[in-house]
Coordinates of C-alpha atoms and ligand atoms in Angstrom, one line a residue:
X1 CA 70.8 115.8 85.2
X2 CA 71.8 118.7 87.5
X3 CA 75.4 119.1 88.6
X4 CA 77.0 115.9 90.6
X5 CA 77.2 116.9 93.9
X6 CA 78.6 114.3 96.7
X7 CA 77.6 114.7 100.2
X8 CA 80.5 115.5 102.4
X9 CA 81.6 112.5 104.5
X10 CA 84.7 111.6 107.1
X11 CA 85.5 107.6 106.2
X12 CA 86.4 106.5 109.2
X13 CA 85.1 103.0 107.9
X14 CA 87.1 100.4 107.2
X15 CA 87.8 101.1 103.1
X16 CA 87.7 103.6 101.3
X17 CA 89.6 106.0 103.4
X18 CA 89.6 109.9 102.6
X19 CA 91.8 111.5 100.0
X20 CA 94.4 113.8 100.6
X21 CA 93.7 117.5 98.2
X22 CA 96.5 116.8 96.5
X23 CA 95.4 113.5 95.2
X24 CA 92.3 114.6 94.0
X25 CA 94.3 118.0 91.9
X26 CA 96.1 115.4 90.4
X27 CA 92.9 113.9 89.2
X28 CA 92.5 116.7 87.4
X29 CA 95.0 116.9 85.2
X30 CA 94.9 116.3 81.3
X31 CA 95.1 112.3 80.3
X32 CA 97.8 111.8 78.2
X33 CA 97.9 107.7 75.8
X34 CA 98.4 104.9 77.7
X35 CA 101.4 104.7 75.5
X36 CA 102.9 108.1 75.9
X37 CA 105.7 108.2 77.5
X38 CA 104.8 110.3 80.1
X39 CA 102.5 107.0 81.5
X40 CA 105.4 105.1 81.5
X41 CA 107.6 107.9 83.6
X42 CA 104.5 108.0 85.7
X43 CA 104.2 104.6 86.1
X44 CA 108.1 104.2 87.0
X45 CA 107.3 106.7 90.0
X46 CA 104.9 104.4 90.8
X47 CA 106.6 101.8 91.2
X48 CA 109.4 103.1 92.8
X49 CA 106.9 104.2 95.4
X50 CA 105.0 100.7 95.7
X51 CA 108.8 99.2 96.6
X52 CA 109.0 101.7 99.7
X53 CA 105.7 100.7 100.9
X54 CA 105.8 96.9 100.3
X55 CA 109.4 96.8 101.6
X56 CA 110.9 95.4 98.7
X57 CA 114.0 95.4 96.4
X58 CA 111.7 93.0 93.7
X59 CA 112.0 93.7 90.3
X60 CA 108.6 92.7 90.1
X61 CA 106.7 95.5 91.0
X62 CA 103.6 96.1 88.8
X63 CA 100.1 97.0 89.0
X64 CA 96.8 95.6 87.9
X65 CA 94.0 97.8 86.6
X66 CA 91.1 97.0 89.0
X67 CA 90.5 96.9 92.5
X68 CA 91.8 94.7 95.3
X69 CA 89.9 91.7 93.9
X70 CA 91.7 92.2 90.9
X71 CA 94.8 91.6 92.5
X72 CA 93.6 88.4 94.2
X73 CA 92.6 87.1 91.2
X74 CA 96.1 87.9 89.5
X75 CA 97.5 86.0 92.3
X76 CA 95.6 83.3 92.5
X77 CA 95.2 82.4 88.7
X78 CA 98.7 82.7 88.0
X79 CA 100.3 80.6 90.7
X80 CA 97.2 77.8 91.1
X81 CA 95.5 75.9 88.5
X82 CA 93.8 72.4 88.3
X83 CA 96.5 69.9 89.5
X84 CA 97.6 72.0 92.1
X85 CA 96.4 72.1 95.7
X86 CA 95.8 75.7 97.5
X87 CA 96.1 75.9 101.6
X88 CA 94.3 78.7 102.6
X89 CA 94.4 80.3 106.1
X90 CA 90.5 81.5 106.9
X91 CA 90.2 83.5 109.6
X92 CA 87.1 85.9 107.7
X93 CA 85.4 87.0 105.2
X94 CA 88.6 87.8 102.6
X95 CA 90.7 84.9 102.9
X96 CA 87.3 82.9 102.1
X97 CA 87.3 84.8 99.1
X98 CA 90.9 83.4 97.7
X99 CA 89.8 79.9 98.6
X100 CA 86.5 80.3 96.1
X101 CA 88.7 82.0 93.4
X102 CA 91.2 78.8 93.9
X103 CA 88.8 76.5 93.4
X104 CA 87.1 78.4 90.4
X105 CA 90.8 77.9 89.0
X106 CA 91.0 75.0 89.4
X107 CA 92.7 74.1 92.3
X108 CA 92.2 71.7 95.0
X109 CA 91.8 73.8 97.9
X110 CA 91.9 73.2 101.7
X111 CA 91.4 75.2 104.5
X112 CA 92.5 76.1 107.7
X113 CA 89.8 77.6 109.7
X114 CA 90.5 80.4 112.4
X115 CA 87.9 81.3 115.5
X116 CA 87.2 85.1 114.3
X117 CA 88.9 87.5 116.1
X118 CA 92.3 85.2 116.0
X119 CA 95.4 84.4 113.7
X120 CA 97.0 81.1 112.9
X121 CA 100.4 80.4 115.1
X122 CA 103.5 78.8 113.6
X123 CA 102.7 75.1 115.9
X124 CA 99.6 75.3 114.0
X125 CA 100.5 76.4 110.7
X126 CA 103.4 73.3 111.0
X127 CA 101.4 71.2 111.8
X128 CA 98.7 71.9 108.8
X129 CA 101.1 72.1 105.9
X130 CA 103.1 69.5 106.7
X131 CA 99.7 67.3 107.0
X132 CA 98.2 68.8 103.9
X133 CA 101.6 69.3 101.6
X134 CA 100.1 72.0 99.1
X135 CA 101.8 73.7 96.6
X136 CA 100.8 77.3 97.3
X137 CA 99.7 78.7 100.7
X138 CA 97.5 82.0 100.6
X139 CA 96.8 83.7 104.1
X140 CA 95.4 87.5 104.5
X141 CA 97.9 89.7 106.2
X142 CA 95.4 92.2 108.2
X143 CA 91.8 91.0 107.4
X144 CA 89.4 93.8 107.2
X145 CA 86.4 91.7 108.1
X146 CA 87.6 91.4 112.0
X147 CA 90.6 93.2 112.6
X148 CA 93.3 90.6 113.0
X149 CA 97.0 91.1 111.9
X150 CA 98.3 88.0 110.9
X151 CA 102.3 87.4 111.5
X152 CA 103.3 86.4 107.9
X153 CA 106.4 84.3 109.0
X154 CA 104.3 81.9 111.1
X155 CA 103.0 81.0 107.5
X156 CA 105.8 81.4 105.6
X157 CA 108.4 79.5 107.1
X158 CA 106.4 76.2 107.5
X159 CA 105.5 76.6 103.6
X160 CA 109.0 77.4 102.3
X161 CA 109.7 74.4 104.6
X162 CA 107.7 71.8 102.4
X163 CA 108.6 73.9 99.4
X164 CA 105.5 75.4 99.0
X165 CA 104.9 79.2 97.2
X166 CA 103.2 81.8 99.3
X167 CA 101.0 84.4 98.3
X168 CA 99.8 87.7 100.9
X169 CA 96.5 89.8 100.5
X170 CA 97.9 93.0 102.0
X171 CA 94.8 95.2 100.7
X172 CA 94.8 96.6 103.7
X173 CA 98.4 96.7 105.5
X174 CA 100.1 98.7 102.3
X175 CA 100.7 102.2 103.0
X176 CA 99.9 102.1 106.5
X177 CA 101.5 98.7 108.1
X178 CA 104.7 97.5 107.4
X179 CA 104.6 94.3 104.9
X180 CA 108.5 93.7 104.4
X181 CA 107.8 91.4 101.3
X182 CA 110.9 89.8 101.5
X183 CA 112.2 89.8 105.0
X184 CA 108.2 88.2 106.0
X185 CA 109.1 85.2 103.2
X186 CA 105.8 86.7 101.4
X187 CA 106.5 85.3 97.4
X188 CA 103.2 86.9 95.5
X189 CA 101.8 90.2 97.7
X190 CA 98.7 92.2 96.6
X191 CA 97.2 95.7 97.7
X192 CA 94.8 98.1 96.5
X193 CA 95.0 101.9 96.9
X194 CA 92.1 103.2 98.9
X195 CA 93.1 101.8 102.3
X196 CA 96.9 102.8 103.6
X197 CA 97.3 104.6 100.4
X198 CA 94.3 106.9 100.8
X199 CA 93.7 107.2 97.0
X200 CA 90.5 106.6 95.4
X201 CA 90.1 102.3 94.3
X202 CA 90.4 101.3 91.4
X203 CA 94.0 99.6 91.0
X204 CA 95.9 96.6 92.7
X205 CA 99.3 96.8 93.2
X206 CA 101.5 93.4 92.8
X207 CA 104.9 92.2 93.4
X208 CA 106.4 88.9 93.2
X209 CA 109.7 87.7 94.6
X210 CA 112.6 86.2 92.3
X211 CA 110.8 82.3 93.1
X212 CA 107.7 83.5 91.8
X213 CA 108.5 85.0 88.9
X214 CA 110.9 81.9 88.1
X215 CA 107.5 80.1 88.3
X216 CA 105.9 82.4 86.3
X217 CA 108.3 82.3 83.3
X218 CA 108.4 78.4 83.8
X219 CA 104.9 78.0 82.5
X220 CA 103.9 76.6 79.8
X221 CA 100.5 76.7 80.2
X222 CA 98.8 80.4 79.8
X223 CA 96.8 81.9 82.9
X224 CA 93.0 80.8 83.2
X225 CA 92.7 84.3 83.0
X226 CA 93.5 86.6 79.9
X227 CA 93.3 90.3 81.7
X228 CA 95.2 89.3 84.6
X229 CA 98.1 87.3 82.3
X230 CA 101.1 89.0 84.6
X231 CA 103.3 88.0 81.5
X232 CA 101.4 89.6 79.1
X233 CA 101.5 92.8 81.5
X234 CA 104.8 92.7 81.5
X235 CA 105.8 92.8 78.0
X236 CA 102.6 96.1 78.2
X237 CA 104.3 97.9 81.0
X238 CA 108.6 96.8 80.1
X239 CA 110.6 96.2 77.7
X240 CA 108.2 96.7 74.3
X241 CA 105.4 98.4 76.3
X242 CA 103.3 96.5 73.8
X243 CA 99.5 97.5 74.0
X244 CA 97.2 95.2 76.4
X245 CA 94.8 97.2 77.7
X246 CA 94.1 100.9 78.1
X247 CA 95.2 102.2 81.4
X248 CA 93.2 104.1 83.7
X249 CA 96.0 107.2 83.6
X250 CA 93.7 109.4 86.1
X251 CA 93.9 106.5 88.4
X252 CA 97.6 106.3 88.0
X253 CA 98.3 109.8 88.8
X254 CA 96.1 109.9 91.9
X255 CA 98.5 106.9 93.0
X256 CA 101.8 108.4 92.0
X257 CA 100.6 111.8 94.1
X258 CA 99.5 108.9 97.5
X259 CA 102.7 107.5 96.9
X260 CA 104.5 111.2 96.6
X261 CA 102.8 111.7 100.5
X262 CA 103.8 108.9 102.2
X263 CA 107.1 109.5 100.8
X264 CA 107.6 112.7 101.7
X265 CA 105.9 111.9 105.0
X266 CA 109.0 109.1 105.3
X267 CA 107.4 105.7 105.1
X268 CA 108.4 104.8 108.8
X269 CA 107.0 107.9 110.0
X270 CA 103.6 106.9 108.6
X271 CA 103.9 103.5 109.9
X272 CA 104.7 105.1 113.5
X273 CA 101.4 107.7 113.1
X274 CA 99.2 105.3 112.3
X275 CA 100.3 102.8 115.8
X276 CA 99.9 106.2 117.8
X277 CA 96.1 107.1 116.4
X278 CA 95.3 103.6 117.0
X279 CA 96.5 103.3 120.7
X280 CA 95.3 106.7 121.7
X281 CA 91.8 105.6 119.9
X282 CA 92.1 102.0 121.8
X283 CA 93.0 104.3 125.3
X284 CA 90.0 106.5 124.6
X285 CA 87.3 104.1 123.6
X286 CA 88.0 101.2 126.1
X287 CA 88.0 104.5 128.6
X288 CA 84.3 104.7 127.1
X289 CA 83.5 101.4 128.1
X290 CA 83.4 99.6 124.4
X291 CA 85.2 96.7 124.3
X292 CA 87.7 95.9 121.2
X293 CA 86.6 92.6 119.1
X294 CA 90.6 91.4 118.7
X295 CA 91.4 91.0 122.7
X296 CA 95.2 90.1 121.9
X297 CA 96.6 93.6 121.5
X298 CA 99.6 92.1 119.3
X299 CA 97.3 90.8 116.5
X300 CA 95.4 94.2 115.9
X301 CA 95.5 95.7 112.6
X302 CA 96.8 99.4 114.0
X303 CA 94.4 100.8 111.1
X304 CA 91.2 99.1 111.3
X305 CA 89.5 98.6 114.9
X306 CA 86.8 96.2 115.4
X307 CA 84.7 96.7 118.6
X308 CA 81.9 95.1 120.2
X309 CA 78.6 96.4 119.3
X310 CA 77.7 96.8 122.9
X311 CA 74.7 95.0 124.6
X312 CA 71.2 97.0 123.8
X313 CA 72.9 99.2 121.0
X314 CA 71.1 99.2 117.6
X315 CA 74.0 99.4 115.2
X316 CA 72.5 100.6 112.0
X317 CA 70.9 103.3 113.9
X318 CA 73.6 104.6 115.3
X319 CA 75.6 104.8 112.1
X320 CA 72.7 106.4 110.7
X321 CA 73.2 109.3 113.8
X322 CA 77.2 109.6 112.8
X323 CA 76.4 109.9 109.3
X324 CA 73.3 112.1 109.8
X325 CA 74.9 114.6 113.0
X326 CA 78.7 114.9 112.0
X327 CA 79.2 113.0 108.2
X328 CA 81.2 110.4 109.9
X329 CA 81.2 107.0 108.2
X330 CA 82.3 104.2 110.0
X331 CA 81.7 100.3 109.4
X332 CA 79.8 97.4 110.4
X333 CA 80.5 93.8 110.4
X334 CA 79.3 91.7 107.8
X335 CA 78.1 87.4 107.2
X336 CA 78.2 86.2 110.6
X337 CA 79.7 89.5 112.7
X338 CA 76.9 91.5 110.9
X339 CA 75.4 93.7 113.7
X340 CA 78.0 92.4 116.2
X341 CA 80.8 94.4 115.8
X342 CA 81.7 98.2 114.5
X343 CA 85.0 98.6 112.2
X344 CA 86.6 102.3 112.3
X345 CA 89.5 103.0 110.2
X346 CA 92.4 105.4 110.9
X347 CA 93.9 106.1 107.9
X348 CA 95.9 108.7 106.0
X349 CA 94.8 112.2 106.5
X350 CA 92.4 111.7 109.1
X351 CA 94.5 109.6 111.1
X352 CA 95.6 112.5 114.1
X353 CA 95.4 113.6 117.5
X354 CA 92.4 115.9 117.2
X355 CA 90.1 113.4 115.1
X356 CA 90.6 110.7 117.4
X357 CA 89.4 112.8 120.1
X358 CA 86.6 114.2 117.5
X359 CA 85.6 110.8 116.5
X360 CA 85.9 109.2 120.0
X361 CA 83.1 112.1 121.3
X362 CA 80.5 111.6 118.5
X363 CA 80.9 108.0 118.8
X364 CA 79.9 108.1 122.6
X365 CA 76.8 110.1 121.9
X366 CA 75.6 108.5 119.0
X367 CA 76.3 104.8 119.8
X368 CA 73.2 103.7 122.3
Ligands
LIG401 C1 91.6 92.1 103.0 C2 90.9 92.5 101.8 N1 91.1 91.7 100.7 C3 90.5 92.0 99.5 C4 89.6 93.0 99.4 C5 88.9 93.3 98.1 O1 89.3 94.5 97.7 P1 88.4 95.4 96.7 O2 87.1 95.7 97.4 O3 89.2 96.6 96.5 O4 88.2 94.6 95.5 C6 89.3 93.8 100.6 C7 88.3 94.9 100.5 O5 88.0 95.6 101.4 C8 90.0 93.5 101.8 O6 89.8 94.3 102.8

């Protein structure tokens, strides 16, 4: 095998996003045990970093080795199990995903389904959960599938209303959106770190309101799922730091130095970049004549645009002409949006004034 050698690319796809310099240095740097105490100082920064970005005073703030899946999963097998009944808001192709892992778990799941391109309103969300009366109500906060910001509190406060848990898939608001755990009635909120967070995948950061870890000390019954046990992560990453599994320390520094950025950058001041890039980008493309997928400018994820694959446009060529002319990788849609719509992330590092204009160009004279 010759050296590795990765072709150069600029994600402007929906996930993974690129990776600051810094992050990457810090990949470099000598492992130490995953029960050194330098992992746990590490991990503290982390976490004291994950609270700025989720918006959250929580105690619980931990993170699960593995991707954003990972930390669905967690969620999901620790707050549903057979007995229960999971309401799931589907508006694409991620929030179907938590209602397939609730019913592998167990659950009895049902489902309100969202036109694509929409989110659920609090008159319909009402309405639903006081029909259907579950115990746990999962919705995704920006779904990367089509675009759509979903208001949390038009779910939350009809579920807290019938008494209900609530659990957020923020894979990919955190780092780039605000979430406001607490303030949006979110009980059980996941992310991953190659979206907002602009570090390479590979954990899933989780943190759970006072309620929810109330219910997850009230259980008797063990998790359906050993890996993802939150209370046996616990007692690994406070208190004893007993041994569960091995960390992925690279992984963890790369986060810590994401999480050093967007600090340093000021969390707000991230937030605020990242609505600029995305109206300036909106501005110059609808200038171009492409039409955005999500037509109610309130509900637009500010970091992933969806557009029309315009009429007489061959999609996969045309990411093949970005990719091949200027190394820029942006998305397509996939199940039943494949080939309809484009998905172009603005995130981290190359979310600025001159790549927007950059992008905007090579878009117009590659996309025919
Ligand atoms: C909204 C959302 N949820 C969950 C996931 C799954 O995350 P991962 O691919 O990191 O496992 C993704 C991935 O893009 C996502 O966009």
């Amino acid at each position: 095998m010759s050296n590795l050698n990765p072709p150069r690319r600029l994600l402007f796809g929906p996930g993974p996003s690129q990776v600051a310099p810094r992050v990457y240095e810090a990949m470099t740097k000598s492992i130490v045990g995953h029960l050194d105490p330098f992992f746990f100082e590490v991990y503290e920064d982390v976490r004291t970093g994950l609270r700025a970005v989720f918006g959250t005073q929580n105690s619980f703030v931990q993170v699960i080795s593995g991707t954003g899946s990972a930390g669905m999963e967690a969620s999901v097998a620790n707050f549903v199990g057979p007995g229960q009944k999971l309401a799931v808001f589907v508006g694409g192709f991620f929030a179907g995903r938590i209602a397939e892992m609730g019913e592998r778990h167990g659950a009895t799941v049902v489902r309100f389904d969202m036109p694509l391109g929409e989110a659920a309103t609090e008159t319909q969300a009402t309405e639903f959960l006081n029909r259907e009366r579950p115990d746990v109500v999962a919705f995704v906060h920006a779904e990367t599938s089509t675009g759509v910001l979903q208001d949390p509190l038009a779910i939350t406060r009809p579920a807290h209303a019938i008494g209900a848990l609530t659990i957020s898939d923020c894979v990919t608001s955190i780092g780039a959106l605000p979430i406001n755990v607490n303030a949006a009635g979110i009980d059980v909120a996941f992310g991953c770190t190659q979206k907002g967070l602009s570090c390479p995948p590979g954990l899933s950061p989780i943190t759970l309101s006072d309620a929810a870890v109330e219910h997850l000390r009230a259980r008797t019954k063990p998790s359906s799922v050993w890996y993802m046990d939150l209370k046996l992560l616990l007692e690994y990453y406070e208190g004893a730091h007993r041994y569960h599994h091995t960390a992925p320390i690279t992984s963890f520094y790369a986060l810590r130095e994401g999480l050093a950025l967007v600090c340093e950058e000021g969390v707000q001041n991230r937030f605020d970049r990242h609505v600029r890039m995305h109206q300036e980008f909106v501005r110059r493309i609808e200038a171009a004549g492409f039409r955005m997928f999500v037509t109610d400018p309130a509900r637009r994820i500010t970091t992933i645009n969806a557009i029309h694959v315009p009429d007489g446009v061959d999609p996969v060529k045309s990411r093949k002409a970005l990719v091949d002319k200027y190394g820029i990788d942006i998305g397509g849609g996939y199940a039943s949006l494949a080939n309809k719509i484009f998905r172009v992330g603005l995130m981290g590092p190359l979310a600025t004034m001159e790549n927007v204009d950059m992008l905007v160009d090579a878009m117009v004279e590659c996309i025919q």
